[in-house]
Coordinates of C-alpha atoms in Angstrom, one line a residue:
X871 CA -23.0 0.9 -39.3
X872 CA -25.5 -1.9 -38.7
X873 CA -26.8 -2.7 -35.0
X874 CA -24.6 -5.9 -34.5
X875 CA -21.2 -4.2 -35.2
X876 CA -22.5 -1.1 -32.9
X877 CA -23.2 -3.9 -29.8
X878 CA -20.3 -5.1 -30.7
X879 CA -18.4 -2.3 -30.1
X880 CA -20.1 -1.7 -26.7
X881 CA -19.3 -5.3 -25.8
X882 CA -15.7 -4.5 -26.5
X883 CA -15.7 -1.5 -24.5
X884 CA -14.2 -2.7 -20.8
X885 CA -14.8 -6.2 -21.8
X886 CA -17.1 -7.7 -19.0
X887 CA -17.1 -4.5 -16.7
X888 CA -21.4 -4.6 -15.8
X889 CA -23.4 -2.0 -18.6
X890 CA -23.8 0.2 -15.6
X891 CA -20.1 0.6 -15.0
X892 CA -19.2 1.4 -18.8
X893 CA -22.3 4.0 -19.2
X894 CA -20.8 5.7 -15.7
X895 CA -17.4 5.6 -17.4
X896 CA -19.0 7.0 -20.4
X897 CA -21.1 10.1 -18.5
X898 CA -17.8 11.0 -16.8
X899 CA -15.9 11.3 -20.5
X900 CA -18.7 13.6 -21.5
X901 CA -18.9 15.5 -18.5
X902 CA -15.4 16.3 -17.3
X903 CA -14.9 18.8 -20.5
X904 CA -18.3 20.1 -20.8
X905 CA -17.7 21.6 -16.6
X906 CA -13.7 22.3 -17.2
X907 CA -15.1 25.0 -20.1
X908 CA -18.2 26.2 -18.8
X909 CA -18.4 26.2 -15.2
X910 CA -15.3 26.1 -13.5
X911 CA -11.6 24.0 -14.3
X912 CA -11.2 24.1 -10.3
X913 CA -14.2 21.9 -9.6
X914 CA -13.8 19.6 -12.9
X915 CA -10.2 19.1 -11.1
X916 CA -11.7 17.3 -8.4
X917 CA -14.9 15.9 -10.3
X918 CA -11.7 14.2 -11.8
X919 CA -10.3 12.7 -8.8
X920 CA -13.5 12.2 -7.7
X921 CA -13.8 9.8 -10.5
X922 CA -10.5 8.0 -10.5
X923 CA -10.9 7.2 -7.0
X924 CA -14.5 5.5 -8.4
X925 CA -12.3 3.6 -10.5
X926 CA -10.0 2.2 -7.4
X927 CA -13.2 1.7 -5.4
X928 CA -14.4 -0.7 -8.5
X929 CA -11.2 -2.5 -9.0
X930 CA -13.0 -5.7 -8.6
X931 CA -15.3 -5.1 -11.8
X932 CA -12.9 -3.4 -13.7
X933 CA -8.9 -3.1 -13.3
X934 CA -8.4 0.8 -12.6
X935 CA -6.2 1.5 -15.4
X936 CA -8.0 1.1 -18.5
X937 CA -11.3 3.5 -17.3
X938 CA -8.2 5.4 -15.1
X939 CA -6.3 5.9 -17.7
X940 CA -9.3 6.9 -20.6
X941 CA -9.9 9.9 -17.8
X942 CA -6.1 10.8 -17.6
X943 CA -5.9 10.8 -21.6
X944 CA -9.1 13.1 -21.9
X945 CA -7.9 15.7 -18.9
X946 CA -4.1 16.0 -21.0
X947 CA -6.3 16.3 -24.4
X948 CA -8.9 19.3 -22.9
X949 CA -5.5 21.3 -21.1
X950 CA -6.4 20.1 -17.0
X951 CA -2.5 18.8 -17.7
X952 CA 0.4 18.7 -20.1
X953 CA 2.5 15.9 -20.8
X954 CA 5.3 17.9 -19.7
X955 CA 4.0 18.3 -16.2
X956 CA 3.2 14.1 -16.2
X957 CA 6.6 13.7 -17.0
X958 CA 7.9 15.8 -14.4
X959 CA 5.8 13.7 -11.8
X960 CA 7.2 10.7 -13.0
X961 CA 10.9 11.8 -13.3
X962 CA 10.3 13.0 -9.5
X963 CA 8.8 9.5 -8.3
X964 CA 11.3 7.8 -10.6
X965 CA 12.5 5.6 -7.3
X966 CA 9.0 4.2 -6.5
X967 CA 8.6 2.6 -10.4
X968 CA 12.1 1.1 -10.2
X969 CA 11.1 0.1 -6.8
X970 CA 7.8 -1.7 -8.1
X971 CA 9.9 -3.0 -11.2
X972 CA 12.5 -4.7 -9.8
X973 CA 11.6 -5.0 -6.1
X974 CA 8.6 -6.6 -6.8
X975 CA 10.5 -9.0 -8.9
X976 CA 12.8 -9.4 -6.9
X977 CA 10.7 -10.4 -4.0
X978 CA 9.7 -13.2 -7.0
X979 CA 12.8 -14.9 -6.9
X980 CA 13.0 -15.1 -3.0
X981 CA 9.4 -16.7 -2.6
X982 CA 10.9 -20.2 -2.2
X983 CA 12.7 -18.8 1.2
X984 CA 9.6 -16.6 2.0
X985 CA 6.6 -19.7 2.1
X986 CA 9.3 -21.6 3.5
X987 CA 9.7 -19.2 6.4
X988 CA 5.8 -18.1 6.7
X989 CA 4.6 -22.0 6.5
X990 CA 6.8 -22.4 9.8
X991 CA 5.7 -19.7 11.4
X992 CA 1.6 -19.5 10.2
X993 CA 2.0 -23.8 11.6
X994 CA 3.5 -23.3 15.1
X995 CA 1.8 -20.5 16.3
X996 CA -2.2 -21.5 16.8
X997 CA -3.8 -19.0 18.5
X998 CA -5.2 -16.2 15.4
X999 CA -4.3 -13.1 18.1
X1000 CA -0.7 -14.0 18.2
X1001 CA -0.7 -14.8 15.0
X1002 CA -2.1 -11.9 13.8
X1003 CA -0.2 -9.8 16.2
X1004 CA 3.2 -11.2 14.5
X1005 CA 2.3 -10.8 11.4
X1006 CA 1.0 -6.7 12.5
X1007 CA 4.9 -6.8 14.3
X1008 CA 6.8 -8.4 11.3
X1009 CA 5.7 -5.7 8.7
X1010 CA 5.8 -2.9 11.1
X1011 CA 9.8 -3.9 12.1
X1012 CA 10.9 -4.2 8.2
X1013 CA 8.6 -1.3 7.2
X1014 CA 10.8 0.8 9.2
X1015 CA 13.9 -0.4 7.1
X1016 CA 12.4 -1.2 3.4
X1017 CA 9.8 0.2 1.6
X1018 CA 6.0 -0.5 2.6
X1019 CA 5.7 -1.9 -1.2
X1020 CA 8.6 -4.3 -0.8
X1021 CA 7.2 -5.4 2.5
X1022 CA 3.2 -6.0 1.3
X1023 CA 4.8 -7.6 -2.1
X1024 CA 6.4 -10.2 0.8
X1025 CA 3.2 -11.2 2.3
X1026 CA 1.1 -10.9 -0.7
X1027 CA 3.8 -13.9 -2.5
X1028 CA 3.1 -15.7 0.9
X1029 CA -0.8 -15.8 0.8
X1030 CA -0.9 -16.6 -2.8
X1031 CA 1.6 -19.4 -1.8
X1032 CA -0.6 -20.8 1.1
X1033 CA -3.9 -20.5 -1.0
X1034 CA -2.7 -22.2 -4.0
X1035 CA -1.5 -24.8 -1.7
X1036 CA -5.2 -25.5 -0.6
X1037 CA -6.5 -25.0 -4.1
X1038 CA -3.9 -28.0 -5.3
X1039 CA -5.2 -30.2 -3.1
X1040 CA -9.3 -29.2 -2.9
X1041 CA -9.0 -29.5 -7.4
X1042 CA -6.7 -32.5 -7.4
X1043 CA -10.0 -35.0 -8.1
X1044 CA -11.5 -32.1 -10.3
X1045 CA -8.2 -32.0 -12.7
X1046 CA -8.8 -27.9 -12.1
X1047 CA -5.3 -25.3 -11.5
X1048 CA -7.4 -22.1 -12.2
X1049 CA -6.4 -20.3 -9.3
X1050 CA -10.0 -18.2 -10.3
X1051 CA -12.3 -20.7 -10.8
X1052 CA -14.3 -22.0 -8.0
X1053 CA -15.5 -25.4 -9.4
X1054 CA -13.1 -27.7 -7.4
X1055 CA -15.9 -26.8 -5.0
X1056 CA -18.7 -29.9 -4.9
X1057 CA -20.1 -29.4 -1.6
X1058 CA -21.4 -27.3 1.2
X1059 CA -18.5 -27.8 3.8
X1060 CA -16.0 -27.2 1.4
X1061 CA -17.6 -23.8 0.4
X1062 CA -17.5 -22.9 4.4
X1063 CA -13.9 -24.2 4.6
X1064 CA -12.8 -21.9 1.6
X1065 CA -14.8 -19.0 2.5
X1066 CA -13.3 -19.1 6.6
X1067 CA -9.8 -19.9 4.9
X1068 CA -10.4 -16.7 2.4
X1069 CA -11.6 -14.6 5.5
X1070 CA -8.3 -15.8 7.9
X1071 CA -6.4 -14.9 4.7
X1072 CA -7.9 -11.2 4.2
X1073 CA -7.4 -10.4 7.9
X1074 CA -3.4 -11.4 8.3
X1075 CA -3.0 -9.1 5.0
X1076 CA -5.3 -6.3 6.6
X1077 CA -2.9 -6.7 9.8
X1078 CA 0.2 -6.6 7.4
X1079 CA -0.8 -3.6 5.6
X1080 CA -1.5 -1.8 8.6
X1081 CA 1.8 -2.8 10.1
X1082 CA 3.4 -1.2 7.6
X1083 CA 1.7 2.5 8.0
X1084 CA 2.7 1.7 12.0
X1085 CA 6.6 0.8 11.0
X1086 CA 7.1 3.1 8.4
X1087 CA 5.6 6.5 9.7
X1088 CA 8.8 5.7 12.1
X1089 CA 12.3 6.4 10.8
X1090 CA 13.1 8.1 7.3
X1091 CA 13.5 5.4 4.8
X1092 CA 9.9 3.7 6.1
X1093 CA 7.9 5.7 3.2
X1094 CA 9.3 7.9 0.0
X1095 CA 7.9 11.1 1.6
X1096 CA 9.8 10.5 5.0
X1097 CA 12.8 10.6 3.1
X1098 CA 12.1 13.8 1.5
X1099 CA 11.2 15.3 4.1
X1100 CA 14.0 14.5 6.2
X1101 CA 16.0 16.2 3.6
X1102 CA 14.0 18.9 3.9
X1103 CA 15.4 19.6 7.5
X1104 CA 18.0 17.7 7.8
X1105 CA 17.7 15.2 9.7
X1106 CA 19.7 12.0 10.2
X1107 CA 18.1 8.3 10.5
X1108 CA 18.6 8.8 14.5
X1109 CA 17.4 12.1 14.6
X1110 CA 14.4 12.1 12.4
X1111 CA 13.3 8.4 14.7
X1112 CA 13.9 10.5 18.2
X1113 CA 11.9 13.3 16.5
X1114 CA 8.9 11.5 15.4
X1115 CA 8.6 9.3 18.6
X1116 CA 6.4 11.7 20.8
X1117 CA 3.9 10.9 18.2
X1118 CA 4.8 7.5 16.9
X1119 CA 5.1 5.3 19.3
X1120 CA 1.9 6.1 21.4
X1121 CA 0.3 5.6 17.9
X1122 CA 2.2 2.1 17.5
X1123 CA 1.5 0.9 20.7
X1124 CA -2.3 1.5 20.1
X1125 CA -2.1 0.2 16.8
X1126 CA -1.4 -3.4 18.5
X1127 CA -3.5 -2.9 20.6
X1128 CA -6.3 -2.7 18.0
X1129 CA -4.7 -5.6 16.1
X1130 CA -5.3 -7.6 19.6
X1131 CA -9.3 -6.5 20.1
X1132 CA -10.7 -6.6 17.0
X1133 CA -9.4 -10.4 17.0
X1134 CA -10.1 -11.0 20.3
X1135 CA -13.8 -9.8 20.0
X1136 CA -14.0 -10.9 16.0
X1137 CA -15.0 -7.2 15.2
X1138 CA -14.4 -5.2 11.6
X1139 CA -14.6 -8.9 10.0
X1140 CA -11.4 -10.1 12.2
X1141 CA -11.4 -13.1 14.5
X1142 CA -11.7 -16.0 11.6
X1143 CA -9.5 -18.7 13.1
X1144 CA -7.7 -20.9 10.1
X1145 CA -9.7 -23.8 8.8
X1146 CA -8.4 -27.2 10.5
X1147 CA -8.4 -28.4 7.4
X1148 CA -6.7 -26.5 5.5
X1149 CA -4.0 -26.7 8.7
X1150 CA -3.8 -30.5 8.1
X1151 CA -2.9 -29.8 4.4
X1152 CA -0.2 -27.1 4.8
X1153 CA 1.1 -29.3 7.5
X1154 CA 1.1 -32.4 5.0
X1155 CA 2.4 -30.1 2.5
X1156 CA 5.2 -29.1 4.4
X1157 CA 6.2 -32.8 5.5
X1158 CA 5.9 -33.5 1.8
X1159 CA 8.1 -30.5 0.6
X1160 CA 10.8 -31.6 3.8
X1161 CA 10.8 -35.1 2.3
X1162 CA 11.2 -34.4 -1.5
X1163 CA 13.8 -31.3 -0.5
X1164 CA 16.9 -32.1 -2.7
X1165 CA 20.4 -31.0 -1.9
X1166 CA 20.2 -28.2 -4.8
X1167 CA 16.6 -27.0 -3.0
X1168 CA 18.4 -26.9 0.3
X1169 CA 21.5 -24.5 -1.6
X1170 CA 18.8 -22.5 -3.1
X1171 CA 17.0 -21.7 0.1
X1172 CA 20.7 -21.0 2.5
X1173 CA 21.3 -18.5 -1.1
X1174 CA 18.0 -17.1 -0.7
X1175 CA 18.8 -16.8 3.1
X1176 CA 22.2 -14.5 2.2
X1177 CA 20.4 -12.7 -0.4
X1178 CA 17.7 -11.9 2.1
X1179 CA 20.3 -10.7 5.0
X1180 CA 21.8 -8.3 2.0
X1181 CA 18.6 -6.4 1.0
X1182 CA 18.0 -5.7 4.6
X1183 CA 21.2 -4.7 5.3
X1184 CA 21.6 -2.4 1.8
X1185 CA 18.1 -0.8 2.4
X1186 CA 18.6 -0.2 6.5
X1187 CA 21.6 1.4 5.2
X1188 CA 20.6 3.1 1.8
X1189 CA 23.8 1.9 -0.1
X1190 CA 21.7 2.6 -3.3
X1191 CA 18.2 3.5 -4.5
X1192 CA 15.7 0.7 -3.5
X1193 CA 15.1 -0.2 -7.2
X1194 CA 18.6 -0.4 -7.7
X1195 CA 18.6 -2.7 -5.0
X1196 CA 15.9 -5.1 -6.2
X1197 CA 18.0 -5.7 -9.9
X1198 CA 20.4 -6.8 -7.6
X1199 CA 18.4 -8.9 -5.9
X1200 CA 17.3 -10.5 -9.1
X1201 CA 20.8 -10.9 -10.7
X1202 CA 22.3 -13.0 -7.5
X1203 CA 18.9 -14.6 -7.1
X1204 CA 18.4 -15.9 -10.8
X1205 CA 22.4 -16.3 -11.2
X1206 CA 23.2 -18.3 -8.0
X1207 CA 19.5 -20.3 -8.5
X1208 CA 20.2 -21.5 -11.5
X1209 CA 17.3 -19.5 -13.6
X1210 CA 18.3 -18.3 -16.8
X1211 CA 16.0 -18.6 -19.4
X1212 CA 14.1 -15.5 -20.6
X1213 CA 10.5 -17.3 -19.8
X1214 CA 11.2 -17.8 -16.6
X1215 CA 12.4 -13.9 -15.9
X1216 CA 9.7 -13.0 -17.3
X1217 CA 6.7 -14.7 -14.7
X1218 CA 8.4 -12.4 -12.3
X1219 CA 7.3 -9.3 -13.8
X1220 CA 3.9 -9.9 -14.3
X1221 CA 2.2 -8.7 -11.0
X1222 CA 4.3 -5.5 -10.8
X1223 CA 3.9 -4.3 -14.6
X1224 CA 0.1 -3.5 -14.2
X1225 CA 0.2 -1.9 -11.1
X1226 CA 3.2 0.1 -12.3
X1227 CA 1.6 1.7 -15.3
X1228 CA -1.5 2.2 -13.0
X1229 CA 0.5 4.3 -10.7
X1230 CA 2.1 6.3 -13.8
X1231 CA -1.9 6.9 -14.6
X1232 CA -2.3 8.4 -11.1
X1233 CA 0.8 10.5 -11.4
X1234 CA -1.3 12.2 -14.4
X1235 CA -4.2 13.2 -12.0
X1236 CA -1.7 14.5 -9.6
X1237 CA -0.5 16.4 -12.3
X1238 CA -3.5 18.0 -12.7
X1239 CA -3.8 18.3 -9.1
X1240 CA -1.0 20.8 -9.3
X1241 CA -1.9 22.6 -12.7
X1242 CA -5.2 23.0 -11.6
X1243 CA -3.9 23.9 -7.7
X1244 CA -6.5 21.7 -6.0
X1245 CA -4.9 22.0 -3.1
X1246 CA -3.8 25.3 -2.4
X1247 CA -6.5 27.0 -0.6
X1248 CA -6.5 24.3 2.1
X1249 CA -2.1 25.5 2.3
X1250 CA -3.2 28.9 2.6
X1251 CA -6.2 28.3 5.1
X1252 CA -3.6 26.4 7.5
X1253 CA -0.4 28.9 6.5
X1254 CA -3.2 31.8 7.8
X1255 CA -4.0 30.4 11.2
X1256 CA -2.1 30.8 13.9
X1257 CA 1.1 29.1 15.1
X1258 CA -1.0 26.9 18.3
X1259 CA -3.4 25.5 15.7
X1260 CA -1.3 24.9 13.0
X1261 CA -0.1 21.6 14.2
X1262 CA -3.1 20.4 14.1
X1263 CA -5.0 21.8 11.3
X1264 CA -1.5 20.4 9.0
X1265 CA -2.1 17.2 10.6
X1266 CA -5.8 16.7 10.0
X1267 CA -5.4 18.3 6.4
X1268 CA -2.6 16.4 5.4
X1269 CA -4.3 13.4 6.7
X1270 CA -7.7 14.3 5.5
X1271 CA -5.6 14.9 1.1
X1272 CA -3.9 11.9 1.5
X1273 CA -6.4 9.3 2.0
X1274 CA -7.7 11.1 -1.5
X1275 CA -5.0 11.7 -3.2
X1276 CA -0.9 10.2 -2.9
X1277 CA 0.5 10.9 0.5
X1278 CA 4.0 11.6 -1.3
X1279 CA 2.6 14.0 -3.3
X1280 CA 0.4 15.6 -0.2
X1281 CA 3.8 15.6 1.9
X1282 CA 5.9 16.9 -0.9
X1283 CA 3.6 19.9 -1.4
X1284 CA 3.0 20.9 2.3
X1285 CA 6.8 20.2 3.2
X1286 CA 7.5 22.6 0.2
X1287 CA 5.2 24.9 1.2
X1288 CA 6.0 25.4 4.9
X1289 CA 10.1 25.7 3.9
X1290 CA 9.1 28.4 1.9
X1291 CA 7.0 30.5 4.7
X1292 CA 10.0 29.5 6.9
X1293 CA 12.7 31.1 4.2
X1294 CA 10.1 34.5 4.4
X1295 CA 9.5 34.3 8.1
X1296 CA 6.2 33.5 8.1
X1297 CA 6.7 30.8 10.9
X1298 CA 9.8 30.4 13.0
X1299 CA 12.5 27.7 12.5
X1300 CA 11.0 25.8 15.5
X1301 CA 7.5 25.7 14.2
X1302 CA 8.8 24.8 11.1
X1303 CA 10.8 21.4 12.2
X1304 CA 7.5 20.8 14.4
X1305 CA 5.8 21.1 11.1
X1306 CA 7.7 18.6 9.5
X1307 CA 6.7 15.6 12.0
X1308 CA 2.9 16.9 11.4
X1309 CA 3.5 17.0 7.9
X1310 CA 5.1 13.5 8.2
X1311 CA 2.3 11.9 10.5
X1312 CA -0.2 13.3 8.9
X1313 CA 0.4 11.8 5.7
X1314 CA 1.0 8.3 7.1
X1315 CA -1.2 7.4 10.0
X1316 CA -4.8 8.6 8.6
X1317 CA -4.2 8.1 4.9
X1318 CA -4.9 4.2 5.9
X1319 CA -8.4 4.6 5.9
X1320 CA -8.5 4.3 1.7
X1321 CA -6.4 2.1 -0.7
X1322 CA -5.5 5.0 -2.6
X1323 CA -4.0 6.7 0.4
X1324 CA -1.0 4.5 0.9
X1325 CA 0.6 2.9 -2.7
X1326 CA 1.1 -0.4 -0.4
X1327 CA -3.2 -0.4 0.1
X1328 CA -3.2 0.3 -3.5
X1329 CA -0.8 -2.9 -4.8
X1330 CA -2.5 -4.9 -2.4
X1331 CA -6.3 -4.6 -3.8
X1332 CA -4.7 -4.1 -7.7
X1333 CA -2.5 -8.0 -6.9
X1334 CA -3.9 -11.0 -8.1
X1335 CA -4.5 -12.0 -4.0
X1336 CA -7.6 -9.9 -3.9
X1337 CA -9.8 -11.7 -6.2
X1338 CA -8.8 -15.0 -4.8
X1339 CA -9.7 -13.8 -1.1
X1340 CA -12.7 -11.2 -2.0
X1341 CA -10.5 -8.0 -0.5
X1342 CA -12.5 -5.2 -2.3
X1343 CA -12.3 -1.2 -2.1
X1344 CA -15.3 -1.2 0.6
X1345 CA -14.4 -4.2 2.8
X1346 CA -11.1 -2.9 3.2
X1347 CA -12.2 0.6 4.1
X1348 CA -14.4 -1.3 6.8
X1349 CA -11.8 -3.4 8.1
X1350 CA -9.2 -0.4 7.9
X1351 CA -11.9 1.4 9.9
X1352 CA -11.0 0.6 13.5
X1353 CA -7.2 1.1 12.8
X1354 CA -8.3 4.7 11.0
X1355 CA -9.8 6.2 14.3
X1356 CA -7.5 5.3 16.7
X1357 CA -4.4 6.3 14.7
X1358 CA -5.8 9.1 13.5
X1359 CA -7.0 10.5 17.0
X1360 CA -4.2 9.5 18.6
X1361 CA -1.7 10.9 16.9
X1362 CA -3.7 14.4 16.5
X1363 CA -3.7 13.8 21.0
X1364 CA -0.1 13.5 20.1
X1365 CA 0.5 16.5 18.5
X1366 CA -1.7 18.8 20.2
X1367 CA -0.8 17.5 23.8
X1368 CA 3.2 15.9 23.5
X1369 CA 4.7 17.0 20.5
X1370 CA 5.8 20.4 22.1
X1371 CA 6.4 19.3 25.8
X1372 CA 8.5 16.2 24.9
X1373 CA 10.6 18.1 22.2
X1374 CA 11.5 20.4 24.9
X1375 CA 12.2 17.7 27.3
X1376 CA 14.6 15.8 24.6
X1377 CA 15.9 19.4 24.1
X1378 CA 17.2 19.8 27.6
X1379 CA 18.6 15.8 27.6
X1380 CA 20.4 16.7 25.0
X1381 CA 19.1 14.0 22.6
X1382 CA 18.3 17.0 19.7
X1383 CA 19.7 20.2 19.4
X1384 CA 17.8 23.0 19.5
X1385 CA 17.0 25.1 15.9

């Protein structure tokens, strides 16, 4: 093989990822089997997630599941995994990838009603700190009725919506649509506009993501591992929402609080007011977009309106699965829109698709995860202790495994786990159901300081927004950093200071039964 056709086959190898990124990809393939045979499969385990999380972290240079997936492949060819244990993961989180699927498309179809609703409310409303407080509010309140994914797939259509709005208008004289390309820009003030719309843009989504750890740690539908872990004990919506509360709602009320100072004070990269303007050319854009509105437009957006009211209502309600939910939501949207052509169904899967076969690469390292039991001497550590630290060593643990690993997976395991020292009377029914809202808060509230700790982190800095806006792996860490602490410490205050007092007090109003 002559020299050219070997750099061409480098070339080829991750396409434009920087040579330093493809040789680290490279030292990992050759590494990974040479410690799984001769030093120990244990610690190549979590050399491996070590490495995929390098691969989230670098999502800007190199989409996560090509070099992802090349790690998954090589663990299921050297034994870490088998395919039958991958396709048990995905047959057992079969509901999140119809979710992303169809939800996400879904979502798609409604964007018309969705910048329509946004533009009105991002125009009235001036000041950033109420702004961003609505925004924090809004996600947090649907959170706790859809899924965190449907709810950051909203905003996400929104923000993309209101930035290529401004790009229309800054490239009109440069004849340029790339939503990529920076070239429209020909000046110095028009670089500082873009770069203080970009940073208004990042910080609403930062505030919407977090909203939706605040809302969905709340009731039992918020997050896939509520749900199953509601079933685990079961508990009804009401109950398992009167149940969390000694530790939620201090945490939400300190969450907006947080949302309010690190605007007020512009700290963490928050505080960026929206460009005038780019204010004058949404506002012109909406006037335009009033004026041209047809009758049809105006039938498509009261449809959109009913279709809306029905997905909140079937998901508060869980009339079916939520993916089953989001075909629906594309069969009345695309039937009673008028879109029927196989092109234009087509645009609406393209975010979703990528991200979906990303997330069915990370259900193959949390198969080895569970082959290679990763996780078990931190269960047994915490199973060990006794009862009046366990609350708090499952919280920090939990917390600590699921801003590494999938928080569903995490509370699936340790909900699993402590049923099972219940059933041998290991712990007593009461510390078990006070395990269960450890279990359930420690997975949410701390697993916000990584993307990879909630899947609606995870979309967000996979979706074609992040790019456009510069949201990377480290500066959302850094701006998910305020939020991290005080959630995470106050809800470990939570459950080492109210859990067990309130309980009792709810116990003797009545408002729970005693186990």
């Amino acid at each position: 093989m002559d020299f050219s056709l070997k750099k061409a086959f480098l070339k080829n190898f991750l396409g434009t990822s920087p040579d330093w990124y493809k040789l680290a990809i490279i030292i990992f393939l050759i590494i990974n089997p040479l410690v799984f045979y001769f030093i120990s499969p244990f610690i190549a385990g979590w050399l491996l997630v070590i490495e995929f999380i390098f691969t989230l972290a670098m999502a800007l240079k190199c989409y996560p599941l090509q070099p992802g997936g090349l790690l998954a492949i090589e663990a299921v060819i050297i034994g870490m995994t088998t395919p039958t244990q991958i396709s048990h993961e995905i047959s057992n989180n079969l509901e999140v990838i119809l979710l992303l699927i169809f939800m996400v498309a879904g979502i798609y179809f409604m964007k018309q009603l969705l910048l329509f609703v946004f533009t009105k409310l991002l125009l009235s409303v001036r000041s950033k700190r109420t702004l961003a407080l609505a925004f924090c509010l809004a996600s947090a309140f649907l959170s706790a009725f859809l899924d965190a994914l449907t709810v950051i797939a909203v905003v996400i259509s929104v923000s993309v919506g209101f930035y290529s709005i401004y790009h229309q208008y800054a490239s009109s004289q440069r004849n340029n649509d790339d939503l990529f390309n920076d070239s429209f820009i020909d000046s110095t003030e028009k670089k500082q506009t873009l770069e203080q719309f970009r940073s208004f843009l990042r910080s609403l989504m930062m505030h919407a993501g977090v909203g939706t750890a605040l809302g969905g740690v709340m009731t039992m539908v918020g997050e896939p591992q509520n749900l199953i872990i509601a079933k685990h004990v079961n508990w009804d919506f009401v109950t398992f929402f009167i149940r969390m509360a000694p530790v939620t709602f201090p945490v939400f009320v300190c969450g907006l609080l947080v949302c309010f100072m690190v605007e007020k004070f512009k700290l963490f990269g928050y505080g960026t007011e929206l460009p005038e303007t780019v204010r004058q050319v949404l506002i012109e854009h909406d006037k335009k977009a009033r004026a041209k509105r047809t009758q049809k437009e105006k039938a498509q957006l009261i449809i959109q309106a009913l279709i809306g009211i029905w997905l909140i209502l079937a998901l508060a309600f869980h009339l079916a699965d939520v993916g089953i939910i989001g075909l629906s939501v594309i069969i009345l949207a695309t039937a009673f829109c008028g879109i029927t052509e196989e092109h234009a169904l087509g645009k609406a899967f393209e975010e979703a698709l990528p991200f979906t076969a990303l997330l069915t690469v990370f259900f193959s390292v949390v198969a080895v995860i569970i082959d290679q039991q990763l996780f078990t001497p931190f269960i047994q550590f915490v199973l060990q202790s006794s009862e009046s630290s366990q609350l708090s060593l499952f919280y920090l643990f939990n917390g600590l495994l699921s801003a590494v690993s999938d928080n569903v997976f995490v509370g699936t395991v340790y909900i699993s786990e402590a049923l099972r020292a219940a059933n041998e009377g290991l712990i007593s029914q009461n510390q078990y159901e006070l395990l269960a809202i450890t279990i359930n808060t420690g997975t949410n509230l701390p697993s916000v300081a990584t993307p990879n700790g909630q899947a609606a982190f995870l979309f967000l800095l996979t979706s074609a927004l992040s790019p456009l806006i510069r949201l990377s792996y480290g500066r959302m860490v850094w701006m998910a950093l305020p939020y991290t602490l005080v959630m995470t410490i106050v809800g470990l205050i939570g459950v080492e200071l109210w859990l067990v007092p309130v309980t009792h007090w709810m116990e003797s109003l009545g408002w729970i039964s005693s186990p």
